[in-house]
PDB file of C-alpha atoms in Angstrom:
ATOM      1  CA  MET A  30     147.082  76.194 136.133  1.00 70.00           C
ATOM      2  CA  THR A  31     146.183  76.544 139.804  1.00 81.00           C
ATOM      3  CA  ARG A  32     146.458  80.043 141.182  1.00 89.00           C
ATOM      4  CA  LYS A  33     148.567  80.481 144.287  1.00 92.00           C
ATOM      5  CA  PHE A  34     148.397  82.944 147.140  1.00 92.00           C
ATOM      6  CA  ILE A  35     150.436  84.242 150.019  1.00 94.00           C
ATOM      7  CA  ASP A  36     149.016  86.305 152.877  1.00 93.00           C
ATOM      8  CA  CYS A  37     151.235  88.530 155.006  1.00 93.00           C
ATOM      9  CA  ARG A  38     148.949  87.900 157.981  1.00 92.00           C
ATOM     10  CA  ASP A  39     150.161  84.273 157.977  1.00 90.00           C
ATOM     11  CA  HIS A  40     153.735  85.548 158.514  1.00 87.00           C
ATOM     12  CA  PRO A  41     153.399  88.467 160.950  1.00 84.00           C
ATOM     13  CA  ASP A  42     156.211  90.908 161.531  1.00 85.00           C
ATOM     14  CA  LYS A  43     156.586  94.340 163.097  1.00 88.00           C
ATOM     15  CA  SER A  44     155.074  96.064 160.036  1.00 87.00           C
ATOM     16  CA  GLY A  45     151.630  94.603 160.777  1.00 89.00           C
ATOM     17  CA  CYS A  46     151.041  94.170 157.037  1.00 92.00           C
ATOM     18  CA  THR A  47     147.667  92.694 156.069  1.00 92.00           C
ATOM     19  CA  LEU A  48     148.104  92.321 152.297  1.00 93.00           C
ATOM     20  CA  ALA A  49     147.446  89.095 150.418  1.00 92.00           C
ATOM     21  CA  PHE A  50     148.646  88.334 146.891  1.00 94.00           C
ATOM     22  CA  PHE A  51     147.023  85.966 144.381  1.00 92.00           C
ATOM     23  CA  GLY A  52     148.043  84.848 140.916  1.00 92.00           C
ATOM     24  CA  GLU A  53     149.842  82.343 138.774  1.00 93.00           C
ATOM     25  CA  GLU A  54     153.245  81.529 140.197  1.00 91.00           C
ATOM     26  CA  LYS A  55     155.378  83.653 137.821  1.00 89.00           C
ATOM     27  CA  GLU A  56     153.200  86.731 138.326  1.00 91.00           C
ATOM     28  CA  LEU A  57     152.989  86.140 142.040  1.00 94.00           C
ATOM     29  CA  GLU A  58     156.755  85.904 142.487  1.00 94.00           C
ATOM     30  CA  SER A  59     157.397  89.285 140.907  1.00 94.00           C
ATOM     31  CA  ALA A  60     154.774  91.076 142.999  1.00 96.00           C
ATOM     32  CA  VAL A  61     155.642  89.334 146.259  1.00 96.00           C
ATOM     33  CA  VAL A  62     159.384  89.940 145.940  1.00 96.00           C
ATOM     34  CA  GLN A  63     158.812  93.642 145.190  1.00 96.00           C
ATOM     35  CA  HIS A  64     156.539  93.835 148.236  1.00 96.00           C
ATOM     36  CA  ALA A  65     158.973  91.982 150.514  1.00 95.00           C
ATOM     37  CA  VAL A  66     161.769  94.371 149.513  1.00 96.00           C
ATOM     38  CA  SER A  67     159.847  97.654 149.593  1.00 95.00           C
ATOM     39  CA  VAL A  68     157.587  97.068 152.606  1.00 93.00           C
ATOM     40  CA  HIS A  69     159.316  94.461 154.732  1.00 93.00           C
ATOM     41  CA  GLY A  70     162.922  95.524 154.075  1.00 93.00           C
ATOM     42  CA  TYR A  71     164.295  92.259 152.662  1.00 94.00           C
ATOM     43  CA  LYS A  72     167.019  92.065 150.027  1.00 97.00           C
ATOM     44  CA  ASP A  73     166.106  90.413 146.717  1.00 97.00           C
ATOM     45  CA  THR A  74     168.196  87.247 146.805  1.00 97.00           C
ATOM     46  CA  PRO A  75     167.719  83.731 145.439  1.00 97.00           C
ATOM     47  CA  GLU A  76     167.266  82.577 149.044  1.00 97.00           C
ATOM     48  CA  LEU A  77     164.433  85.063 149.604  1.00 96.00           C
ATOM     49  CA  ARG A  78     162.708  83.955 146.398  1.00 96.00           C
ATOM     50  CA  ASN A  79     162.997  80.280 147.405  1.00 96.00           C
ATOM     51  CA  GLN A  80     161.671  81.000 150.887  1.00 95.00           C
ATOM     52  CA  LEU A  81     158.709  82.965 149.527  1.00 95.00           C
ATOM     53  CA  ARG A  82     157.865  80.250 146.970  1.00 94.00           C
ATOM     54  CA  SER A  83     157.813  77.698 149.795  1.00 94.00           C
ATOM     55  CA  MET A  84     155.119  79.783 151.508  1.00 94.00           C
ATOM     56  CA  TYR A  85     152.698  79.833 148.548  1.00 94.00           C
ATOM     57  CA  LYS A  86     149.418  78.009 148.997  1.00 92.00           C
ATOM     58  CA  ASP A  87     146.960  76.823 146.361  1.00 91.00           C
ATOM     59  CA  GLU A  88     143.934  79.071 146.028  1.00 87.00           C
ATOM     60  CA  THR A  89     140.990  77.142 147.485  1.00 78.00           C
ATOM     61  CA  THR A  90     137.923  77.789 149.572  1.00 63.00           C
ATOM     62  CA  GLU A  91     140.396  78.247 152.455  1.00 63.00           C
ATOM     63  CA  SER A  92     142.059  81.240 150.805  1.00 61.00           C
ATOM     64  CA  PRO A  93     141.553  84.664 152.417  1.00 59.00           C
ATOM     65  CA  THR A  94     139.534  86.090 149.513  1.00 56.00           C
ATOM     66  CA  TYR A  95     137.085  83.212 149.685  1.00 53.00           C
ATOM     67  CA  ARG A  96     136.790  83.537 153.468  1.00 51.00           C
ATOM     68  CA  ALA A  97     136.139  87.285 153.159  1.00 52.00           C
ATOM     69  CA  THR A  98     133.644  87.229 150.281  1.00 48.00           C
ATOM     70  CA  GLY A  99     132.238  83.725 150.165  1.00 48.00           C
ATOM     71  CA  SER A 100     133.366  83.325 146.543  1.00 46.00           C
ATOM     72  CA  ARG A 101     136.518  82.845 144.516  1.00 47.00           C
ATOM     73  CA  PRO A 102     137.928  85.847 142.693  1.00 45.00           C
ATOM     74  CA  SER A 103     136.931  86.035 139.054  1.00 43.00           C
ATOM     75  CA  SER A 104     139.647  84.844 136.700  1.00 42.00           C
ATOM     76  CA  GLY A 105     138.190  86.809 133.803  1.00 41.00           C
ATOM     77  CA  GLY A 106     138.354  90.308 135.246  1.00 40.00           C
ATOM     78  CA  GLY A 107     135.406  92.483 136.119  1.00 37.00           C
ATOM     79  CA  GLU A 108     133.611  92.653 139.415  1.00 37.00           C
ATOM     80  CA  MET A 109     133.858  90.106 142.179  1.00 33.00           C
ATOM     81  CA  ARG A 110     130.469  88.992 143.386  1.00 34.00           C
ATOM     82  CA  PRO A 111     129.758  87.360 146.742  1.00 34.00           C
TER      83      PRO A 111
END
């Protein structure tokens, strides 16, 4: 299954948040919704979840982690190596 990501820097708001989230879609949704509620002040609604899912991108060489490190994150745990 292709990992997805969402980067707060792609959707700037007054918080100035710079976090990015990566994972399989089910895992990602849980983390991103919690973040949107606790940091950005949104209410957890079906509409919010749909909007966030529409913002997910496939993890590729264009993803922020790749751009920052020159390599994809390890899917097996352990250290990330450039």
